[in-house]
CSV table of C-alpha atoms and ligand atoms in Angstrom, one decimal:
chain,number,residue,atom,x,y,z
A,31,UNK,CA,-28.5,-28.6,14.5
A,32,UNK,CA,-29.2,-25.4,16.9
A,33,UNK,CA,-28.0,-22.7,14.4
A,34,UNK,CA,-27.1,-22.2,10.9
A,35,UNK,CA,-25.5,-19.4,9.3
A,36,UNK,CA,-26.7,-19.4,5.9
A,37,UNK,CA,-24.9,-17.6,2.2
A,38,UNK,CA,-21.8,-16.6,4.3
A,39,UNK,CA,-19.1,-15.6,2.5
A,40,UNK,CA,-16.1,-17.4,3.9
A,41,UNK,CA,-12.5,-16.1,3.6
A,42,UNK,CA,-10.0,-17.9,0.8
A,43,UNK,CA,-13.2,-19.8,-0.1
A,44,UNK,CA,-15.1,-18.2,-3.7
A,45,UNK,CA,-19.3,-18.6,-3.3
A,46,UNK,CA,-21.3,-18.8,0.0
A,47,UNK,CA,-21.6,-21.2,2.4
A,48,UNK,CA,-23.9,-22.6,5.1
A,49,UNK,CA,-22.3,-23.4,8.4
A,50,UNK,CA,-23.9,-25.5,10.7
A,51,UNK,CA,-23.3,-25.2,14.3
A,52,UNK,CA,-24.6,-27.9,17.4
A,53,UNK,CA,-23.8,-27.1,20.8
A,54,UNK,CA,-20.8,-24.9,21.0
A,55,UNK,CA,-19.0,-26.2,18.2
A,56,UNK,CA,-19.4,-25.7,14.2
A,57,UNK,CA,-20.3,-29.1,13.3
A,58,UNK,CA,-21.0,-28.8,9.2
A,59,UNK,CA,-20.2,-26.3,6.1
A,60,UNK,CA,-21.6,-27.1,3.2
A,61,UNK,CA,-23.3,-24.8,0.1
A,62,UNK,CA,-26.6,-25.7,1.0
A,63,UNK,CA,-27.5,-27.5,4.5
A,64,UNK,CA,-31.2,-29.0,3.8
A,65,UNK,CA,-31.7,-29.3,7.3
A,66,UNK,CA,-33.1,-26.6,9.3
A,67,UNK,CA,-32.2,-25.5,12.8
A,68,UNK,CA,-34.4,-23.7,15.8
A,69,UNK,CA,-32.5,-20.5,14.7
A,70,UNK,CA,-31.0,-19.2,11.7
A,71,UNK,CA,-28.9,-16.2,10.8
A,72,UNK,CA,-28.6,-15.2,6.9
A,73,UNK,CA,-25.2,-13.9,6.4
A,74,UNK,CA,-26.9,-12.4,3.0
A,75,UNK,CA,-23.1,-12.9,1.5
A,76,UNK,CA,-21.4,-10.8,4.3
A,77,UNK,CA,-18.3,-12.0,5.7
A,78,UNK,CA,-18.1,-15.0,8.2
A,79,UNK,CA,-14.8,-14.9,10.8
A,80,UNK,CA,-14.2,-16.2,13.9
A,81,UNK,CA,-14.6,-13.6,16.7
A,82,UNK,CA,-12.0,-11.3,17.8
A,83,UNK,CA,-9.2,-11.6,20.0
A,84,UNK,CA,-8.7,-8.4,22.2
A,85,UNK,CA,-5.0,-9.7,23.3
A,86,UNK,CA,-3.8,-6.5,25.7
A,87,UNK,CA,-6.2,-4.6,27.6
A,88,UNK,CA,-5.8,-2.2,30.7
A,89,UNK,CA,-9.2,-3.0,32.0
A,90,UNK,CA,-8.5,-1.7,35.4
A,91,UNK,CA,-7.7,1.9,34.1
A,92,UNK,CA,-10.6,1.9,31.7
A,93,UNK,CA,-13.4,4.9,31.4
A,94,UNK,CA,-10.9,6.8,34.1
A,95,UNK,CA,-11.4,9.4,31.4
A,96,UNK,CA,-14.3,10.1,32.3
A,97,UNK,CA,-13.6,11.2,36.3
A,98,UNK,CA,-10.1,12.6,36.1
A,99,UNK,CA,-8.4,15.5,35.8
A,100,UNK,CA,-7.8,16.5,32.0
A,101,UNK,CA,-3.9,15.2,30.8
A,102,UNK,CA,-1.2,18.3,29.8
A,103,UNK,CA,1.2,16.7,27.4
A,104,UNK,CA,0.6,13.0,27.7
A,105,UNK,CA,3.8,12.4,28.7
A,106,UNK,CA,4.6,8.8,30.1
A,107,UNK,CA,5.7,10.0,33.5
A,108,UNK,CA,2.1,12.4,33.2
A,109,UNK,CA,-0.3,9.5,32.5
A,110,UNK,CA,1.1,7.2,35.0
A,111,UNK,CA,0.6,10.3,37.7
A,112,UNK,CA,-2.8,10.7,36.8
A,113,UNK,CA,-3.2,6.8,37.0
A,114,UNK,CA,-1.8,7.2,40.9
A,115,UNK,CA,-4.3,9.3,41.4
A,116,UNK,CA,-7.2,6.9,41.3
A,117,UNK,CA,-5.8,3.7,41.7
A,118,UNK,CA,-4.9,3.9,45.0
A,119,UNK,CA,-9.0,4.3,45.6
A,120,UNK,CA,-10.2,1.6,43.4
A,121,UNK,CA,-12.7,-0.7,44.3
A,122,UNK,CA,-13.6,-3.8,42.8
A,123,UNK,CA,-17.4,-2.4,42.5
A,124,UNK,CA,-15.5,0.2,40.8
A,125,UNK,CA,-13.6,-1.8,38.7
A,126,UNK,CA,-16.2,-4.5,37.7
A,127,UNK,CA,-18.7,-1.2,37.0
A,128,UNK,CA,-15.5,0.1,34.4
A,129,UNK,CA,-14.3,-2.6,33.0
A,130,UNK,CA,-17.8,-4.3,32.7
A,131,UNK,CA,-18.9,-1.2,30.3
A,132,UNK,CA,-15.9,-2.1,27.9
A,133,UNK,CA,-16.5,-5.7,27.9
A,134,UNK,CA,-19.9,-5.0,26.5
A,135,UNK,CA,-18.7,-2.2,24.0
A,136,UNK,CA,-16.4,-5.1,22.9
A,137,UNK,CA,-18.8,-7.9,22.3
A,138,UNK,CA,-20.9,-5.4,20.5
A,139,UNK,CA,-18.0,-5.0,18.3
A,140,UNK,CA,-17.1,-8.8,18.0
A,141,UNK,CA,-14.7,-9.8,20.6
A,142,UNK,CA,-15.2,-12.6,23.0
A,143,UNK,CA,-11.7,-12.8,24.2
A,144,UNK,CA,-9.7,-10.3,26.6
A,145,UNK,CA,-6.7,-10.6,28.0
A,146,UNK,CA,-6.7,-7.9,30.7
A,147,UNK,CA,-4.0,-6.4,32.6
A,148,UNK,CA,-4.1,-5.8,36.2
A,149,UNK,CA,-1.4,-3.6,37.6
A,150,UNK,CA,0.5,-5.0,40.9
A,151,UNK,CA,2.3,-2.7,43.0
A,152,UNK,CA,2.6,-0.5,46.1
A,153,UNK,CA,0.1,2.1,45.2
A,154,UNK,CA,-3.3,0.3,44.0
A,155,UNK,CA,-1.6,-3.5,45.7
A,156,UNK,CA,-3.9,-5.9,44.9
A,157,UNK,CA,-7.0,-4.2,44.0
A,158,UNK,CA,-6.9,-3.8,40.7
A,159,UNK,CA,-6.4,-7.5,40.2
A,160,UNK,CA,-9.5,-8.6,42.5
A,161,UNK,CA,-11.1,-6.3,40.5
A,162,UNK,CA,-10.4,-8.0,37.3
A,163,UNK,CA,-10.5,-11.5,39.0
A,164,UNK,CA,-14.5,-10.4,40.0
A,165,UNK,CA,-14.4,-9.9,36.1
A,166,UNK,CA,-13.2,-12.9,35.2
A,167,UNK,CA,-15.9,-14.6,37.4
A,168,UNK,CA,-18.7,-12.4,36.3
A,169,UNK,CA,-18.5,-13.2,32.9
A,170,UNK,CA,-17.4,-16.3,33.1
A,171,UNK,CA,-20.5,-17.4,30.9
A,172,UNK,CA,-20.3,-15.0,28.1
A,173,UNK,CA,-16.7,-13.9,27.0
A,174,UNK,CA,-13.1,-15.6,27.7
A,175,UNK,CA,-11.5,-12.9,30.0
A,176,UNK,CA,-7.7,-14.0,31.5
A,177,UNK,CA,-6.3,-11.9,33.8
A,178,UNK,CA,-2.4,-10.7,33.6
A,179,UNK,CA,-0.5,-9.7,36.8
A,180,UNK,CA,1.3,-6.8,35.6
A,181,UNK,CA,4.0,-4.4,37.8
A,182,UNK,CA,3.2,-1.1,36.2
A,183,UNK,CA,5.7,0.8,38.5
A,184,UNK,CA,8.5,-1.7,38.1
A,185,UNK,CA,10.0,-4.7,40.2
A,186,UNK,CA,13.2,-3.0,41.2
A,187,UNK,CA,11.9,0.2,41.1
A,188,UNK,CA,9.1,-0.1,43.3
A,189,UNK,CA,10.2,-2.2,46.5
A,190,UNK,CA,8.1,-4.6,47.2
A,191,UNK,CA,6.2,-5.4,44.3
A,192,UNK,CA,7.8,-8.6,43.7
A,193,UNK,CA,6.4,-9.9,46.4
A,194,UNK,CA,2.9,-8.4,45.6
A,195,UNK,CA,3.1,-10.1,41.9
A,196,UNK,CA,4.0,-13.8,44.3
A,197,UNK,CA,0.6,-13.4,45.8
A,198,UNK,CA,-1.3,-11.9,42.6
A,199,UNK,CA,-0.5,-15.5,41.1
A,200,UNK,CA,-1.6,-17.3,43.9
A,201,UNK,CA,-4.8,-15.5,44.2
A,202,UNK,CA,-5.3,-16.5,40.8
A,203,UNK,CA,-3.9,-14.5,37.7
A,204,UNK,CA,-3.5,-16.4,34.8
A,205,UNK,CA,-0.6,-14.7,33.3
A,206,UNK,CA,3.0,-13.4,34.5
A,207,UNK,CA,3.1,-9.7,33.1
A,208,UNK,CA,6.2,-7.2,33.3
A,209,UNK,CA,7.5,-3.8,32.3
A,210,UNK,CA,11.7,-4.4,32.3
A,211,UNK,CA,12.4,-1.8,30.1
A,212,UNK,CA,10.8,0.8,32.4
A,213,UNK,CA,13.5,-0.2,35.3
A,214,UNK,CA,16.3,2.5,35.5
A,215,UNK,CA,19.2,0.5,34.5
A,216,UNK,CA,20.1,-2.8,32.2
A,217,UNK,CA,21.0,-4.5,34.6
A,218,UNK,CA,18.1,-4.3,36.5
A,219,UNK,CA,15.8,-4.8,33.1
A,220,UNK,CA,17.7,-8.3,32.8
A,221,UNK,CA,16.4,-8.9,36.7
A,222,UNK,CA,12.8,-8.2,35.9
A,223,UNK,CA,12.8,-10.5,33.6
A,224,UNK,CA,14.2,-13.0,35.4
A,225,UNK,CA,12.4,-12.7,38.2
A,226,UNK,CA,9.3,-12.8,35.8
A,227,UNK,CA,10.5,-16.4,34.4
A,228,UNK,CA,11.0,-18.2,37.6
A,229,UNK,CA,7.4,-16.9,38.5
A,230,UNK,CA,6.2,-18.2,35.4
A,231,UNK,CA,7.6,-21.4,36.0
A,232,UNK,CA,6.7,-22.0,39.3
A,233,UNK,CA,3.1,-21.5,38.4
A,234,UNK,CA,3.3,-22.3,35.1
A,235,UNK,CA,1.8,-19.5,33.5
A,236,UNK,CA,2.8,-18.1,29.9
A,237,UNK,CA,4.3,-14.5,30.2
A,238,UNK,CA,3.2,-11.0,28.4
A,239,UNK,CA,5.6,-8.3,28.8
A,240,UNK,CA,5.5,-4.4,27.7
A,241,UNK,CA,8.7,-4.3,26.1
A,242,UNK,CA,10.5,-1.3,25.1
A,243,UNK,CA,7.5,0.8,24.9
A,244,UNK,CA,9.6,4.3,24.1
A,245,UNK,CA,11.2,5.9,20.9
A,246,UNK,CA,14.9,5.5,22.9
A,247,UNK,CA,17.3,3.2,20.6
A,248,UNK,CA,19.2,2.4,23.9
A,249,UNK,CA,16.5,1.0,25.7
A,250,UNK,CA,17.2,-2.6,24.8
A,251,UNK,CA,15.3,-5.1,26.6
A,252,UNK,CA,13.4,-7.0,23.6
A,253,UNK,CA,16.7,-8.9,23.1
A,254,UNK,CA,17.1,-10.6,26.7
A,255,UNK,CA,13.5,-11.8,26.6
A,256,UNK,CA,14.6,-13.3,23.5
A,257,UNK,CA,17.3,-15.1,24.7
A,258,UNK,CA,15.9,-15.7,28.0
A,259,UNK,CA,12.5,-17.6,26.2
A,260,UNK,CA,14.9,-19.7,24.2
A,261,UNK,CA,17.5,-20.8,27.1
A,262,UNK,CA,14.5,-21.2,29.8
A,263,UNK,CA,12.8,-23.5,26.4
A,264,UNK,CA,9.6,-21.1,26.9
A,265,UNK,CA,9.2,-20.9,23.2
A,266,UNK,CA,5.9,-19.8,22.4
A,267,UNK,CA,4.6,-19.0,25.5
A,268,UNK,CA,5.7,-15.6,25.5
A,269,UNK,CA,4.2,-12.3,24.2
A,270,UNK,CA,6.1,-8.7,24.1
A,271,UNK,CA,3.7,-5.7,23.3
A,272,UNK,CA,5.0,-2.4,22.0
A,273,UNK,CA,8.6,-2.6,21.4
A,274,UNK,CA,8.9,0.4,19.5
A,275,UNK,CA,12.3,1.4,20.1
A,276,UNK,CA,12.8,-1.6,18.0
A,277,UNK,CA,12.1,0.8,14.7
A,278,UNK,CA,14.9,3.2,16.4
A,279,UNK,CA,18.1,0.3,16.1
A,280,UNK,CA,19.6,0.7,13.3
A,281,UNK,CA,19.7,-1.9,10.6
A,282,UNK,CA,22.3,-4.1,12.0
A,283,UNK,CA,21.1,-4.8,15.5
A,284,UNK,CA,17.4,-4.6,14.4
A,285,UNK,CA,18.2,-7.3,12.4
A,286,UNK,CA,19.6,-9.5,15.0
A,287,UNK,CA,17.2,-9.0,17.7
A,288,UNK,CA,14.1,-10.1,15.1
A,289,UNK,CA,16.0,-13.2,14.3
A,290,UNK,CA,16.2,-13.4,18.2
A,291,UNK,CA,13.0,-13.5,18.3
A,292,UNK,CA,11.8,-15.5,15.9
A,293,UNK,CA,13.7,-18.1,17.3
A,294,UNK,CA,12.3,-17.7,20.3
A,295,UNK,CA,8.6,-18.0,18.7
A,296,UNK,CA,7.9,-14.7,20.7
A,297,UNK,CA,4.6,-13.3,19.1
A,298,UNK,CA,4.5,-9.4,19.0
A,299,UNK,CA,1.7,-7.0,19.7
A,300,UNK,CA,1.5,-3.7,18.5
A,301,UNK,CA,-0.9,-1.4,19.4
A,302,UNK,CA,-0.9,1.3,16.5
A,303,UNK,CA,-3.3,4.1,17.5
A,304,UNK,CA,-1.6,4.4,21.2
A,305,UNK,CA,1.7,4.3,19.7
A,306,UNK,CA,0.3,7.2,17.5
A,307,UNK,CA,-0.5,9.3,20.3
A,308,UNK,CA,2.1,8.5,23.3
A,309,UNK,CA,5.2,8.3,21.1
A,310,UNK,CA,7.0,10.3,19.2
A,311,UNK,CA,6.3,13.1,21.8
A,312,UNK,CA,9.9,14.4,21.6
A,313,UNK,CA,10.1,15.1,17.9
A,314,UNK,CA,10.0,18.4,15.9
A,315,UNK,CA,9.2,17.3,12.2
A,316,UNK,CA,9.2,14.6,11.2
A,317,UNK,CA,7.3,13.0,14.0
A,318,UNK,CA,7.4,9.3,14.0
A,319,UNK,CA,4.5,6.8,14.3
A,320,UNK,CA,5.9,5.2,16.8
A,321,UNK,CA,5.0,1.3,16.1
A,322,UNK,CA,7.7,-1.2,16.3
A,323,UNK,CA,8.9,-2.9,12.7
A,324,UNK,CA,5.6,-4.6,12.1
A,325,UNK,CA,5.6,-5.2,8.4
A,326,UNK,CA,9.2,-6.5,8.7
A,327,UNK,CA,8.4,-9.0,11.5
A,328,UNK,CA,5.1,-10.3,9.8
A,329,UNK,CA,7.5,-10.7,6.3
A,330,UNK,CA,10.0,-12.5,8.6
A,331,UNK,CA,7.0,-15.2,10.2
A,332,UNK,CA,7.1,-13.7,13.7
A,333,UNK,CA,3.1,-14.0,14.9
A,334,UNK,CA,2.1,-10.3,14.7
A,335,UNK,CA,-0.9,-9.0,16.7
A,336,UNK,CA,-3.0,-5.7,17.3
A,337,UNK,CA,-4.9,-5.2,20.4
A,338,UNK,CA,-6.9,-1.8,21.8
A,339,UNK,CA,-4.7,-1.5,25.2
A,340,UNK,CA,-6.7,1.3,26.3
A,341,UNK,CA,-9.9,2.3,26.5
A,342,UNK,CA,-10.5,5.7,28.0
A,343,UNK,CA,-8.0,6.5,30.3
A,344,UNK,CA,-5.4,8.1,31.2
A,345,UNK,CA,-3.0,6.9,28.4
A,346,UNK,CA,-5.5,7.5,25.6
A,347,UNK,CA,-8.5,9.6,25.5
A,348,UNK,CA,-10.5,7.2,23.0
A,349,UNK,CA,-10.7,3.4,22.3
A,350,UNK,CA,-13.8,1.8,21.4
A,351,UNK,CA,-13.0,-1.5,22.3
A,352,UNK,CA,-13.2,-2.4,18.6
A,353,UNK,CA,-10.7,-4.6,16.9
A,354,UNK,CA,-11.6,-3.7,13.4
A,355,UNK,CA,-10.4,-0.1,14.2
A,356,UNK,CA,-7.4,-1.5,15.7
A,357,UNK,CA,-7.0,-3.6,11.8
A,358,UNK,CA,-7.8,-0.6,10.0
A,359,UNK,CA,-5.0,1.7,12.4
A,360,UNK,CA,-2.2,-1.6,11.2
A,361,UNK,CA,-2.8,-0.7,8.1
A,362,UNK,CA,-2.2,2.8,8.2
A,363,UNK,CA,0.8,3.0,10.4
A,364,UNK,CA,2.1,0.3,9.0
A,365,UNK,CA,1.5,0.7,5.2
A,366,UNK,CA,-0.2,-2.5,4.8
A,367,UNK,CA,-2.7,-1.8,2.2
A,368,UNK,CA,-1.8,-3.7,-0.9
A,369,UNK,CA,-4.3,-6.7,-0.6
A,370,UNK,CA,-2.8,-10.1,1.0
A,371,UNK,CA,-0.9,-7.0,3.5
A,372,UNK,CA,-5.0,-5.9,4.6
A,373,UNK,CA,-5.6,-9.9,4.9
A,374,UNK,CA,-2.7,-10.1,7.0
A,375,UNK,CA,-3.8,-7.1,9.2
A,376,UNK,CA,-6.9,-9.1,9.8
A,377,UNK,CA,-5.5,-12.0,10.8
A,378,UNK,CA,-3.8,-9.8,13.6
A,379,UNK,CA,-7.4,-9.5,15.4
A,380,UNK,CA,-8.4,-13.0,14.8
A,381,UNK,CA,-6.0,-16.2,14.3
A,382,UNK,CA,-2.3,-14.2,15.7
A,383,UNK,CA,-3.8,-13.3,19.2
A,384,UNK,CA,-5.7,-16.6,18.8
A,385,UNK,CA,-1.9,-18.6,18.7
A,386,UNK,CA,-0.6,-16.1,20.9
A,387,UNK,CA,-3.4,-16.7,23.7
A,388,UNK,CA,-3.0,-21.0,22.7
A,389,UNK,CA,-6.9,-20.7,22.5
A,390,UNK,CA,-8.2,-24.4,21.9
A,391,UNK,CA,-10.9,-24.6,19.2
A,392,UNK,CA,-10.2,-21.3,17.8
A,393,UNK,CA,-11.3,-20.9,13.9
A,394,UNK,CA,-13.3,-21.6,10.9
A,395,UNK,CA,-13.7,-25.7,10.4
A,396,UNK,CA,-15.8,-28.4,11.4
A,397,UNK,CA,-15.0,-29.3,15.2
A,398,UNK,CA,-13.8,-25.5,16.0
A,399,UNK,CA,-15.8,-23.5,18.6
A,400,UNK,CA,-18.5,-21.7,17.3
A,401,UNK,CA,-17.4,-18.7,18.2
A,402,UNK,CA,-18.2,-16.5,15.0
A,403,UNK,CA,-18.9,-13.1,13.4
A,404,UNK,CA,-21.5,-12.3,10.8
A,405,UNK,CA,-20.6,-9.3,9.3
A,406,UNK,CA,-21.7,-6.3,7.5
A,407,UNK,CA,-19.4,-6.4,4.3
A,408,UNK,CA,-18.9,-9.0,2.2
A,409,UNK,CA,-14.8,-8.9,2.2
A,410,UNK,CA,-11.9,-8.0,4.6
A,411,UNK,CA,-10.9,-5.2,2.7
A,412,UNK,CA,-14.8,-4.0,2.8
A,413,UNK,CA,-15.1,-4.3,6.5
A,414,UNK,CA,-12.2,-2.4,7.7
A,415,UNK,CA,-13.2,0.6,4.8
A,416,UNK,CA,-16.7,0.6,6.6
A,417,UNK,CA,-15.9,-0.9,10.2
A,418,UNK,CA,-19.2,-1.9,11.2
A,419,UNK,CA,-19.9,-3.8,13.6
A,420,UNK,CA,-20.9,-7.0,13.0
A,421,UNK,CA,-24.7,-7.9,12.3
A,422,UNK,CA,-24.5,-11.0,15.1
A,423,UNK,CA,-21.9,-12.1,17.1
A,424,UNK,CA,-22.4,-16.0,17.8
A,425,UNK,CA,-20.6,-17.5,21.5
A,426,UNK,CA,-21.0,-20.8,22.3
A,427,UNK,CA,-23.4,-21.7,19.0
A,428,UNK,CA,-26.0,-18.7,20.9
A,429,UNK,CA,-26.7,-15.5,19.2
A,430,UNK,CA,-25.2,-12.6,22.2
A,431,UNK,CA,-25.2,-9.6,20.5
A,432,UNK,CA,-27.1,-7.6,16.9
A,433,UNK,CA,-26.4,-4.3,15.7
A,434,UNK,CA,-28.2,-2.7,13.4
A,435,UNK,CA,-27.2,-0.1,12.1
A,436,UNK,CA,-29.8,2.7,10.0
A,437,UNK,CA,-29.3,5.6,8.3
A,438,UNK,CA,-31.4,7.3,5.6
A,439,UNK,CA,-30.7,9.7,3.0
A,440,UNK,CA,-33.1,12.0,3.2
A,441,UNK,CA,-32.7,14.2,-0.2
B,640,ZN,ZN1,-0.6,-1.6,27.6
């Protein structure tokens, strides 16, 4: 054996475990391995998870905080102007400097796999994709990055880009990305997304859309990706982030489009502490939180996940690329705090994006890819009170990052 993890405290599993890893893969757990191995870790009866799953990322726009002009109101139409603004300068050195900085704040908070998004259109063109393709190839070794093509401006909206998003996934994207209910009409919404499919298709890629992403009850897009995914038979192979004017349906149609959905074996990201801040901008009290129906859907078996979506940029002015703040946000906004509701919230950084991303080898058993988190708390509920990050984060059966974290009281 290369590397055990010994007294881990597993989850759904009472006492501590040894878990014995060869290669890349977890090859034993047992309560006591008598072997020994070149390196062990001693999970001193912390936690024991697989690594996070960072399932929507802007990594092109990220740390743009740090070089633009300040944001008024944070209006939609205000953060995509202030993304115009430097995109149409990028360069990939640029980019791979960025993005590179939040990949490594992310494995030092546990997460090995990013899907990033790259807008395609006719201000930044290709750019920001290369960029995140030079990503991709860069860290090849270390973390699982794939790469989303992803029209920020629109298809019908900004001329052009549907022939941008053709070459994107020739040059290499690994996902077909869209934005329908940011087109001005219905009508053309429905286009976007069917344009998106028959790109899919042709390439087969799986699809991750930004669906719905406004507090407006009218705008009504979620539905005709639902349908869409089941008549094209592209069940499970398609992701929908936001869709929080889902919370603003009433009852009736809400409950039609989740059943939609469901059937459709669309898996749903929400990304809580964004939602926080960019919606809800046109109410006097009571201001809304602005997350789609996420206790509802998990209730109803839909595959819930949580991802950061921004990190420093002109959509949100924090973001540490850490998953266990995006858990603990879930729980908040979404009042899951009675126990198996914080389990759940878990599994929303870890096994959901793992389904929704069909990672192979993803989890916790003999055979799965060692690909694991040691902890600093001994249960879920423990690690999102104290959101640590994790002692050692372990990818590929090799130790790549340790925090440690001191403080002293001094009295
Ligand atoms: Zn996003």
């Amino acid at each position: 054996m290369d590397l055990i993890i010994r007294h881990a405290h597993l989850r759904n599993r009472p006492g501590t475990w040894d878990v014995g890893i060869t290669g890349d893969r977890i090859t034993t757990i047992a309560e006591h391995l008598a072997e020994t191995a070149a390196v062990e870790l001693d999970a001193s009866g912390n936690l024991v998870v697989p690594t996070y799953v960072n399932g929507h990322v802007h990594l092109d726009k990220c740390h743009l905080q740090d070089k633009m002009r300040p944001n008024k109101n944070y209006s939609f139409a205000e953060c995509l102007e202030l993304t115009w603004e430097h995109k149409a300068q990028y360069t990939v050195e640029d980019i791979l400097d960025r993005a590179g900085r939040a990949i490594q704040e992310g494995i030092l908070n546990g997460t090995t796999v990013f899907r990033a998004f790259a807008d395609v259109d006719t201000i930044g063109k290709l750019r920001p994709l290369e960029g995140l393709l030079a990503l991709r190839e860069r860290w090849r070794d270390v973390v699982h990055i794939e790469v989303v093509a992803f029209p920020q401006e629109g298809l019908i909206r900004d001329p052009g880009t549907s022939d941008l998003m053709e070459e994107a996934m020739r040059m290499g994207a690994d996902v077909v990305g869209g934005l329908p209910w940011f087109e001005m009409l219905d009508e053309d919404a429905w286009t976007h997304i069917d344009q998106c499919f028959k790109l899919a298709k042709q390439y087969d890629k799986d699809i991750h859309m930004l669906v719905d992403d406004t507090d407006n009850p009218l705008s009504r897009s979620l539905e005709y990706l639902a349908v869409k995914t089941t008549r094209e038979g592209y069940q499970g192979r398609v992701s929908a982030s936001h869709c929080g004017a889902l919370a603003a349906y009433d009852e009736v149609h809400a409950q039609k489009v989740m059943d939609l959905v469901k059937q459709a074996s669309i898996s749903i990201s929400s990304n809580p502490h964004v939602s926080l801040v960019v919606q809800g901008r046109f109410d006097l009290e009571p201001i809304r939180r602005g997350i789609t129906r996420v206790k509802q859907m998990w209730q109803r078996g839909i595959n819930l996940f949580a991802s950061q979506d921004d990190v420093a940029d002109p959509f949100y002015p924090f973001g540490r690329n850490d998953q266990q703040e995006v858990a603990a946000y879930v729980c908040h906004t979404a009042h899951m705090t009675a126990p198996s509701e914080i389990e759940a919230a878990f599994d929303f950084v870890t096994y959901n994006p793992a389904r929704a991303l069909r990672l192979e080898g993803y989890g916790l058993d003999p055979g799965c890819k060692a690909d694991l988190n040691v902890l600093a708390a001994p249960t879920v509920r423990q690690v999102l009170r104290l959101q640590q990050p994790p002692t050692w984060v372990v990818r590929d059966g090799k130790v790549l990052a340790h925090n440690q974290l001191q403080r002293e009281f001094t009295k």
